[in-house]
PDB file of C-alpha atoms in Angstrom:
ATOM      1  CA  UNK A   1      -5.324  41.871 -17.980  1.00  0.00           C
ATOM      2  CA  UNK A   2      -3.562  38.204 -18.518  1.00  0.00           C
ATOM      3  CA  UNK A   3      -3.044  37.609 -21.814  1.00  0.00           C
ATOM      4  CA  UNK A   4      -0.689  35.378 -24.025  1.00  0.00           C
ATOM      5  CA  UNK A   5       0.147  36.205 -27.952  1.00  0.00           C
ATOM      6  CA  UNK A   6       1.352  33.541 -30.339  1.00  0.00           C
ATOM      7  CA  UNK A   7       1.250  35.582 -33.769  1.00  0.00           C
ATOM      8  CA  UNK A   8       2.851  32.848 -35.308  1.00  0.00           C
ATOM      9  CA  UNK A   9      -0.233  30.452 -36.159  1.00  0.00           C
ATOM     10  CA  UNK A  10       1.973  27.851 -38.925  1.00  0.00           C
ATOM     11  CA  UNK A  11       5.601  27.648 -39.427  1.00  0.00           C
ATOM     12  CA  UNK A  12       6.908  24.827 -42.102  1.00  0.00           C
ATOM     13  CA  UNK A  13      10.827  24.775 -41.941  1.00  0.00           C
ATOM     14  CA  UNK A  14      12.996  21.898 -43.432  1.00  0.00           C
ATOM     15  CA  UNK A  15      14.449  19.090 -41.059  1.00  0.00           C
ATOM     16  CA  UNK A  16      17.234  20.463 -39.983  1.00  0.00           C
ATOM     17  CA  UNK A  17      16.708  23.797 -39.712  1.00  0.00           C
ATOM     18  CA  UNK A  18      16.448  26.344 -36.359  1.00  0.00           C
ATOM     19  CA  UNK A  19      12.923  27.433 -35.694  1.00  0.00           C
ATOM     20  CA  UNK A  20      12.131  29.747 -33.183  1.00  0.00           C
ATOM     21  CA  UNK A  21       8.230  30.409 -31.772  1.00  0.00           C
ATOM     22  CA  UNK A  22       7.678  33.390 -29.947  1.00  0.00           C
ATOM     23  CA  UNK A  23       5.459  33.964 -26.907  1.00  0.00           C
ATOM     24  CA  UNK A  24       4.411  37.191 -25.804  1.00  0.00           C
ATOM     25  CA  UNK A  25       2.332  38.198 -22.786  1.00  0.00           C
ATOM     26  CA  UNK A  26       0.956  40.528 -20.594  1.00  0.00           C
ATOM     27  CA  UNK A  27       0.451  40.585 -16.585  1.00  0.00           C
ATOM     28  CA  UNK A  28       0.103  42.998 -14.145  1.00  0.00           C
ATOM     29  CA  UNK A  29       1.735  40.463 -11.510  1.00  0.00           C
ATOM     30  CA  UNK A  30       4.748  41.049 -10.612  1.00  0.00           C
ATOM     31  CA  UNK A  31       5.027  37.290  -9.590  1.00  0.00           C
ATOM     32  CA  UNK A  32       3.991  35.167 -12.460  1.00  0.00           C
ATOM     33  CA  UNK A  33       5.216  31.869 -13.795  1.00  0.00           C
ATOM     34  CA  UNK A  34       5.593  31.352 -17.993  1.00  0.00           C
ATOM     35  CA  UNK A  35       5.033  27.637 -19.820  1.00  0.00           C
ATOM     36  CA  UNK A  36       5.373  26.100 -22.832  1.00  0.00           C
ATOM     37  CA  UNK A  37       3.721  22.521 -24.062  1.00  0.00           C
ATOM     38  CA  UNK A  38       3.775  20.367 -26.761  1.00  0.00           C
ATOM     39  CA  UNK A  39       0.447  18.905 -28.123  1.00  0.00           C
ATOM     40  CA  UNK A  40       1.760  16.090 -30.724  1.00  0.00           C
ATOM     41  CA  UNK A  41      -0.943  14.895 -33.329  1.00  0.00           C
ATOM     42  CA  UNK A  42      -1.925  12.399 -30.417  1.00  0.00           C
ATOM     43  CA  UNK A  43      -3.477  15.012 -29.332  1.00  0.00           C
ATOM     44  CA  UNK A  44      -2.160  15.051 -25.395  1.00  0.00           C
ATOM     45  CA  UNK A  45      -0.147  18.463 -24.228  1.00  0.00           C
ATOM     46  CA  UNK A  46       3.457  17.688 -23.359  1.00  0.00           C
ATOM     47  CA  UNK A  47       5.015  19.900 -20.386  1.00  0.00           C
ATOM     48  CA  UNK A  48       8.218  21.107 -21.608  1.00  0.00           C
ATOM     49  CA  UNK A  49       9.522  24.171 -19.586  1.00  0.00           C
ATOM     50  CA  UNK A  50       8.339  26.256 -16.313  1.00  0.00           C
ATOM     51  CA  UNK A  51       9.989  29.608 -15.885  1.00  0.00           C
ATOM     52  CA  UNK A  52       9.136  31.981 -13.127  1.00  0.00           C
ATOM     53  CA  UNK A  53       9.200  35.773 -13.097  1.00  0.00           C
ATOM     54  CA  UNK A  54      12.541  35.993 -10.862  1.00  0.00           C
ATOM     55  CA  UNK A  55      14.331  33.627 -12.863  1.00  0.00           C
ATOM     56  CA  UNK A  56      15.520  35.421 -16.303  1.00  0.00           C
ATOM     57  CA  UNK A  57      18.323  33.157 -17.009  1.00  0.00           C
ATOM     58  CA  UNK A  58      17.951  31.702 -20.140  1.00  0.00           C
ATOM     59  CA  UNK A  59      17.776  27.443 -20.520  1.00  0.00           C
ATOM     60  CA  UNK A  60      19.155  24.791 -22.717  1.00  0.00           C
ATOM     61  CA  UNK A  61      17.955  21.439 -22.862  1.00  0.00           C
ATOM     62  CA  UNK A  62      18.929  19.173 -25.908  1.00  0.00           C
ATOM     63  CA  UNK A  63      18.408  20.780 -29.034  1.00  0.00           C
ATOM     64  CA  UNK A  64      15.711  23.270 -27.146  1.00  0.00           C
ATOM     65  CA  UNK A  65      16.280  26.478 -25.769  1.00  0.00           C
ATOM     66  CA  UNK A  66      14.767  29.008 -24.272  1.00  0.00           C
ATOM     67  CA  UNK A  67      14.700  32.997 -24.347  1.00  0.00           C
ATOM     68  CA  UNK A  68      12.904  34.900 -21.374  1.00  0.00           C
ATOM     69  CA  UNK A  69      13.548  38.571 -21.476  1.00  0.00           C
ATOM     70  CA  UNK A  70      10.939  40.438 -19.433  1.00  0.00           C
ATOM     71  CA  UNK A  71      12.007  44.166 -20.680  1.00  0.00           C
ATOM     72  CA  UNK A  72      10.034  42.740 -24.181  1.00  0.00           C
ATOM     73  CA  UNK A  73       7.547  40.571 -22.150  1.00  0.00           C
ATOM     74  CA  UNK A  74       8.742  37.947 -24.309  1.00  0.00           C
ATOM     75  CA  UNK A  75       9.029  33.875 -23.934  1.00  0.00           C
ATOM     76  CA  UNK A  76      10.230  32.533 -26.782  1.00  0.00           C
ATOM     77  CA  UNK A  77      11.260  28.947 -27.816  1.00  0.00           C
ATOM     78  CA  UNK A  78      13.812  27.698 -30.363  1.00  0.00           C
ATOM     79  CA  UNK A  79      14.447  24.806 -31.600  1.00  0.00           C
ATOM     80  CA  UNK A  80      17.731  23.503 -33.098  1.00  0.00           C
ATOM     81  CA  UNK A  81      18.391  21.678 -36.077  1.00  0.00           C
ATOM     82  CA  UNK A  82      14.905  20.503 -36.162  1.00  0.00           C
ATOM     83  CA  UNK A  83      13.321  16.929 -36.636  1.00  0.00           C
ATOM     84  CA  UNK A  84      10.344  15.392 -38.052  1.00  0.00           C
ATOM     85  CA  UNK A  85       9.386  14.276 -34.536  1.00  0.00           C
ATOM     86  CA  UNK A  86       9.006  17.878 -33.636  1.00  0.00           C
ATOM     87  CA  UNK A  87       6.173  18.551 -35.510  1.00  0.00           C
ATOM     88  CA  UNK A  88       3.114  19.452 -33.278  1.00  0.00           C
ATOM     89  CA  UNK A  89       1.480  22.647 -31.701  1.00  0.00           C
ATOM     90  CA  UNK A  90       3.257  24.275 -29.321  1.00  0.00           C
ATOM     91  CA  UNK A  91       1.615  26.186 -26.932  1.00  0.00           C
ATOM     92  CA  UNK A  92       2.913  28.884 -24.236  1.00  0.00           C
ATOM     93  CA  UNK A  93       1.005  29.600 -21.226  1.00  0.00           C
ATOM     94  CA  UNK A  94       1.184  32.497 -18.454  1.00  0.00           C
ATOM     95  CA  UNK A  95       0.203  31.638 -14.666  1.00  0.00           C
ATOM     96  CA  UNK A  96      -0.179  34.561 -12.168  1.00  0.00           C
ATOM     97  CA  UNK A  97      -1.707  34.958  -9.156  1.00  0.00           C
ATOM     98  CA  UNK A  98      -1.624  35.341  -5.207  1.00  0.00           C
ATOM     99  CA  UNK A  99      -3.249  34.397  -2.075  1.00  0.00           C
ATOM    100  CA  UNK A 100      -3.324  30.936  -3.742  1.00  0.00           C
ATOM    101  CA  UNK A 101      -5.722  31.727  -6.361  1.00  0.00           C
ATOM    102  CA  UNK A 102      -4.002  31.517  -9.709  1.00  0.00           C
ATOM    103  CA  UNK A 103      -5.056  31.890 -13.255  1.00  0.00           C
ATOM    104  CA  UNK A 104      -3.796  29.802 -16.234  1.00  0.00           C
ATOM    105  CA  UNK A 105      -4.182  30.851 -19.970  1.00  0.00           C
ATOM    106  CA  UNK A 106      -2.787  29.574 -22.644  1.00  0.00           C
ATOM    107  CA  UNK A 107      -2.026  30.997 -26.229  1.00  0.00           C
ATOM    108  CA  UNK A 108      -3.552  30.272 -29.212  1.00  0.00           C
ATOM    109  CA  UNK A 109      -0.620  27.490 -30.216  1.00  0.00           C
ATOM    110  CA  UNK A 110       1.506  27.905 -33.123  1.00  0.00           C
ATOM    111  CA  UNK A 111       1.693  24.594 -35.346  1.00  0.00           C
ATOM    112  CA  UNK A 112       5.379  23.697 -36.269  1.00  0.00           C
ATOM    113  CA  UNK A 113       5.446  21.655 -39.019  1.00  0.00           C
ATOM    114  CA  UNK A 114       8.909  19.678 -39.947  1.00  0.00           C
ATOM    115  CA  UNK A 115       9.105  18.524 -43.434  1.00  0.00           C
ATOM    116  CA  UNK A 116      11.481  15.944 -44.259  1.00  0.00           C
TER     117      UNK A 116
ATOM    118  CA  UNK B   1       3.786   6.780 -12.564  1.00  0.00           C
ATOM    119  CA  UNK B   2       0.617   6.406 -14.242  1.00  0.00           C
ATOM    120  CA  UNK B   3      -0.649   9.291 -16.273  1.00  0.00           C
ATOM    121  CA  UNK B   4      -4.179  11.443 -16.049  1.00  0.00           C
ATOM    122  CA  UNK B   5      -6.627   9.012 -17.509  1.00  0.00           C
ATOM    123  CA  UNK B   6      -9.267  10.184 -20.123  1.00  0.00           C
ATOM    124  CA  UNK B   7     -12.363   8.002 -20.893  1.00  0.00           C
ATOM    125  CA  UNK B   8     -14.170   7.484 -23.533  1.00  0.00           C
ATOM    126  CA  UNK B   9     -11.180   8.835 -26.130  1.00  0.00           C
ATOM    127  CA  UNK B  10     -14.605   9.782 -28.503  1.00  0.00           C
ATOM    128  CA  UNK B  11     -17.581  10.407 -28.617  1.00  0.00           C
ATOM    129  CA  UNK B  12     -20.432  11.226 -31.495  1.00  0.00           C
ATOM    130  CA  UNK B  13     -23.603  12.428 -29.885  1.00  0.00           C
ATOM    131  CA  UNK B  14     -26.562  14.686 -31.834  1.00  0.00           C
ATOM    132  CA  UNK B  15     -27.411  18.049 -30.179  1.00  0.00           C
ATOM    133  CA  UNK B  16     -29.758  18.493 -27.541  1.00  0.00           C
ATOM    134  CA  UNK B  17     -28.416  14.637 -26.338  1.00  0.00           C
ATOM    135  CA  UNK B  18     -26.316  14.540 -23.080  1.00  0.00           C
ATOM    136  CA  UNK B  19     -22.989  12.820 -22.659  1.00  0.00           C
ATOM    137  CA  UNK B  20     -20.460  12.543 -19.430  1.00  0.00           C
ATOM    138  CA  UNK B  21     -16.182  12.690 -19.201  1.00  0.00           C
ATOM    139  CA  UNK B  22     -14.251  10.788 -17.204  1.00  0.00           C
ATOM    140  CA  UNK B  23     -10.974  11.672 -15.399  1.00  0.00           C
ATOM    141  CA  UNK B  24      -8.457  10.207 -12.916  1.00  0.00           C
ATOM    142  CA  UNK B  25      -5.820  12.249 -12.439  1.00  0.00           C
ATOM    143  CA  UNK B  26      -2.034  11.267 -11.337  1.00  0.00           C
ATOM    144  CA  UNK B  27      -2.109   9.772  -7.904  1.00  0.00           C
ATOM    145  CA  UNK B  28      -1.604  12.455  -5.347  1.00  0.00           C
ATOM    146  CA  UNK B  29      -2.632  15.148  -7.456  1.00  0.00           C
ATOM    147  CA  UNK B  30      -5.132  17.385  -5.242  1.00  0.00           C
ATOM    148  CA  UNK B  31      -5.512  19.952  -8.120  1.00  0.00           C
ATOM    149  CA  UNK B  32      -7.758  18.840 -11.221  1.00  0.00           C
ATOM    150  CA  UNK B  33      -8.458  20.669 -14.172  1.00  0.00           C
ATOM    151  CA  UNK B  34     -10.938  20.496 -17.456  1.00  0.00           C
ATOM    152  CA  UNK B  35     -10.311  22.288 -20.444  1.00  0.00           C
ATOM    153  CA  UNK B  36     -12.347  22.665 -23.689  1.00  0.00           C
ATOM    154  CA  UNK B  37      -9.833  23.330 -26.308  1.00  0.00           C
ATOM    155  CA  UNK B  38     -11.976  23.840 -29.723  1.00  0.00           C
ATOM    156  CA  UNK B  39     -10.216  23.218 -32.964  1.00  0.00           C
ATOM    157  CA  UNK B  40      -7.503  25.778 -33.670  1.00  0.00           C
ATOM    158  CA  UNK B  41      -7.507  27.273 -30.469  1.00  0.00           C
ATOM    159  CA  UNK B  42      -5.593  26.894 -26.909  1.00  0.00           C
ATOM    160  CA  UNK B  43      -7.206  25.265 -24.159  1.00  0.00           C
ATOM    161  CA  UNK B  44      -9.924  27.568 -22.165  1.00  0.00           C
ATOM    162  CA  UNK B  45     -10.273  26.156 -18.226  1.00  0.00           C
ATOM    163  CA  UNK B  46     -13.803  25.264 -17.658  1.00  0.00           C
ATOM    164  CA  UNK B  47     -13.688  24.119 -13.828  1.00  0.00           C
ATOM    165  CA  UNK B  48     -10.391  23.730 -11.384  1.00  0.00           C
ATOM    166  CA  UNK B  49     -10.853  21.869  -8.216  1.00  0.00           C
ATOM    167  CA  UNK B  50      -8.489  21.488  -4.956  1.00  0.00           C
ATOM    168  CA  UNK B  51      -9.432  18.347  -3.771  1.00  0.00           C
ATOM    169  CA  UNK B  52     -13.151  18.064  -3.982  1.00  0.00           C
ATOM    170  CA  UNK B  53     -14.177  21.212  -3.864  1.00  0.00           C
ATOM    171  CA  UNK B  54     -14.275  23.637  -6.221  1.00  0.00           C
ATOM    172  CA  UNK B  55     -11.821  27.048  -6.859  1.00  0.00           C
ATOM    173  CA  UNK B  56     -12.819  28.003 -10.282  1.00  0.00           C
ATOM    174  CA  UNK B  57     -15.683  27.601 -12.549  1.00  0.00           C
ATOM    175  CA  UNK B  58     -16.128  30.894 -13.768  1.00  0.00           C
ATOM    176  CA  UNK B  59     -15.981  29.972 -17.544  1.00  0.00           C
ATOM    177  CA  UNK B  60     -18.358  27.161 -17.443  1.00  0.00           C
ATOM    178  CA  UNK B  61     -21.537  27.345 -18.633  1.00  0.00           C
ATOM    179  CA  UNK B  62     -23.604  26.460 -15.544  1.00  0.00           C
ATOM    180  CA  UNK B  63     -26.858  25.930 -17.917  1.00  0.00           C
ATOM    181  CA  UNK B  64     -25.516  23.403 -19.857  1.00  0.00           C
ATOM    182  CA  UNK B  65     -22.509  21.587 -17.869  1.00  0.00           C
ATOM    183  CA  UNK B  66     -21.636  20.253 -14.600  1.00  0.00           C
ATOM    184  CA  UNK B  67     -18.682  18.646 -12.959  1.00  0.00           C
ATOM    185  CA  UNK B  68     -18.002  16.681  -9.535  1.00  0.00           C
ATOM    186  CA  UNK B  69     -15.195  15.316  -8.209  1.00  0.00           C
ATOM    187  CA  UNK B  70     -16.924  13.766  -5.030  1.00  0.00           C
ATOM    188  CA  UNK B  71     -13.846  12.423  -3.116  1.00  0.00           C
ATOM    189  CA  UNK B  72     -11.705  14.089  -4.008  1.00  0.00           C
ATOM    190  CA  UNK B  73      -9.711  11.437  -6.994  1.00  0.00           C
ATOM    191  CA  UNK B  74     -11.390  11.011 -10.189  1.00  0.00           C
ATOM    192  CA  UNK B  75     -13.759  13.698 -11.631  1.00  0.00           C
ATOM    193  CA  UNK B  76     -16.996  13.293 -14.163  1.00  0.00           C
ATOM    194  CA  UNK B  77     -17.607  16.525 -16.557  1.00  0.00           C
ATOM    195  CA  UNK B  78     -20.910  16.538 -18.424  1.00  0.00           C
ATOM    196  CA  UNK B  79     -22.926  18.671 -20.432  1.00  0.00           C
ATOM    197  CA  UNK B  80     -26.572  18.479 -20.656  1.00  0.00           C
ATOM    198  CA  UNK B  81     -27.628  19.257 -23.320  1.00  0.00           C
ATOM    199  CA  UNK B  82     -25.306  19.497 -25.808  1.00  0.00           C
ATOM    200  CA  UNK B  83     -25.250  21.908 -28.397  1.00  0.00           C
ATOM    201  CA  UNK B  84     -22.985  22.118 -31.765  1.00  0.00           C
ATOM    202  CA  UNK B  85     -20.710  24.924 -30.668  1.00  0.00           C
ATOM    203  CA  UNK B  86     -19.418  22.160 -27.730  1.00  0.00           C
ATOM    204  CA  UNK B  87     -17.520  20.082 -30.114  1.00  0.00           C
ATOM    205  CA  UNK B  88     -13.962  19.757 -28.987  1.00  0.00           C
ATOM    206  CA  UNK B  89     -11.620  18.572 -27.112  1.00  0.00           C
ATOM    207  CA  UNK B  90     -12.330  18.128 -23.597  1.00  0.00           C
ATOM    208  CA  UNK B  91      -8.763  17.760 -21.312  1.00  0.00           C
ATOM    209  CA  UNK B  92      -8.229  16.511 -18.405  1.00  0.00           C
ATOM    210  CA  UNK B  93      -5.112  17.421 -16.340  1.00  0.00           C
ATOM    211  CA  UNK B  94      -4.363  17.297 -12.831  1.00  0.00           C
ATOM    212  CA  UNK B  95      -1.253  19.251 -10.715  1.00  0.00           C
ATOM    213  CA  UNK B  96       0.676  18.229  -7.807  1.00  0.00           C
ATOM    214  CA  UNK B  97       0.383  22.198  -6.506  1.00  0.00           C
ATOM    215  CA  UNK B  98      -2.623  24.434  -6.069  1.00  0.00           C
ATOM    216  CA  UNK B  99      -1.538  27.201  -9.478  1.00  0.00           C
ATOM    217  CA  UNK B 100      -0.128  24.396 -11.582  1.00  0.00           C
ATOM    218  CA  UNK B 101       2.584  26.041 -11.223  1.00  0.00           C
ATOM    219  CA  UNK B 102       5.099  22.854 -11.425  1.00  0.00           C
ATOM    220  CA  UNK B 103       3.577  22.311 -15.101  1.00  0.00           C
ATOM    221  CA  UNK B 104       0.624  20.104 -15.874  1.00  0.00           C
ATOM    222  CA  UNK B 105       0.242  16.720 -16.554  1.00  0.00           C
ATOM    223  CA  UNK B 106      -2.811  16.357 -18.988  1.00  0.00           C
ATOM    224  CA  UNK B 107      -4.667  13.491 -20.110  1.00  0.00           C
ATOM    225  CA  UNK B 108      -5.107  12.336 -23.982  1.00  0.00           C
ATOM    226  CA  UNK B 109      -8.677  13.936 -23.957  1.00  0.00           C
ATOM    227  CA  UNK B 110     -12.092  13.202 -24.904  1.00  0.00           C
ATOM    228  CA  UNK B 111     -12.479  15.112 -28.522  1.00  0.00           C
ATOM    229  CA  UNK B 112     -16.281  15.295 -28.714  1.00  0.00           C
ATOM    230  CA  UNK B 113     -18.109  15.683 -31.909  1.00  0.00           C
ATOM    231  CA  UNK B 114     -21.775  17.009 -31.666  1.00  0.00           C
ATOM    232  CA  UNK B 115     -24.002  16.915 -34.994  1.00  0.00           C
TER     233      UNK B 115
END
């Protein structure tokens, strides 16, 4: 079954500080793509990263990076030296599917918050 | 470009009363989604169309709400009638691909409050 696990539900960390969220999930497809989105207090999700299932290479962008290792079925996001600005729920998201009909979850969210 | 547009941005309504979304979705988009995401949780897809016709609407509750997208651009959602346990957010989002698979591009939402 699809499923995505975000144990973390609230992390508080000091600005400036590394923060990593994890994202764990569970497919039977062997072709699956892996998300993660920012909802700010505004309320509207943010796209921030697509990874697919053939691509394990991990990716830096700015101050975030991210750590796909399929072996732990793991997705996780850091973020370095943290801001204020980050604060927001961050949620990862699993896509699989074939024949063109795909299904999209998404995790529960884990709420960052950046305290100044 | 222009983002997915969400209208109204609130709404208060008292159970058993019925009430209607609005989306338009990036220009282009053939894929549109809606998503109830209820406070504290992720977002659960209600209905996914390709164009105007529908590919998924498995998790919507057919008794209560109803969704068109008629040619194939902008997209209503309602729910008739409401009930307290539908308070939350209701996201739009539309995708340039038929999985989302490129990402989403959501709208601000319609956060629904039912007393």
């Amino acid at each position: 079954a699809q499923k995505v696990t975000q144990a973390q539900t609230e992390i508080s960390v000091v600005e400036k500080e590394d923060v990593t969220l994890d994202c764990v999930y569970e497919t039977r497809d062997t072709t699956y793509y892996l998300f993660w989105y920012k909802q700010p207090p505004s309320g509207e999700l943010v796209f921030l990263i697509r990874r697919n299932s053939f691509d394990e290479q991990n990716e830096i962008s700015g101050r975030y990076s991210w750590n796909f290792q399929k072996s732990t079925s793991s997705f996780n996001f850091t973020i370095t030296a943290s801001q204020v600005v980050d604060s927001a729920v961050y949620f990862c998201a699993l896509s699989e599917g074939n024949s063109g009909t795909y299904k999209y979850i998404f995790g529960t969210g884990t709420r960052l918050k950046v305290l100044a | 470009e222009a983002g997915v547009a969400q209208s109204p941005r609130y709404k208060i309504i008292e159970k058993r009363q019925s009430v209607a979304f609005w989306c338009n979705p990036i220009s282009g988009h053939a894929t549109l989604y809606w998503y109830q995401q209820i406070l504290g949780q992720g977002p659960k897809l209600l209905i996914q169309f390709q164009n105007n016709g529908v590919v998924d609407d498995s998790q919507l509750p057919k008794d209560r709400f109803s969704a068109e997208r008629l040619k194939g651009v902008d997209s209503t959602l309602k729910i008739q009638p409401a009930k307290l346990e539908d308070s939350a957010v209701y996201l739009c989002a539309s995708s340039s691909d038929a999985g989302g698979n490129y990402g989403y591009t959501f709208g601000s939402g319609t956060r629904l409050t039912v007393v």
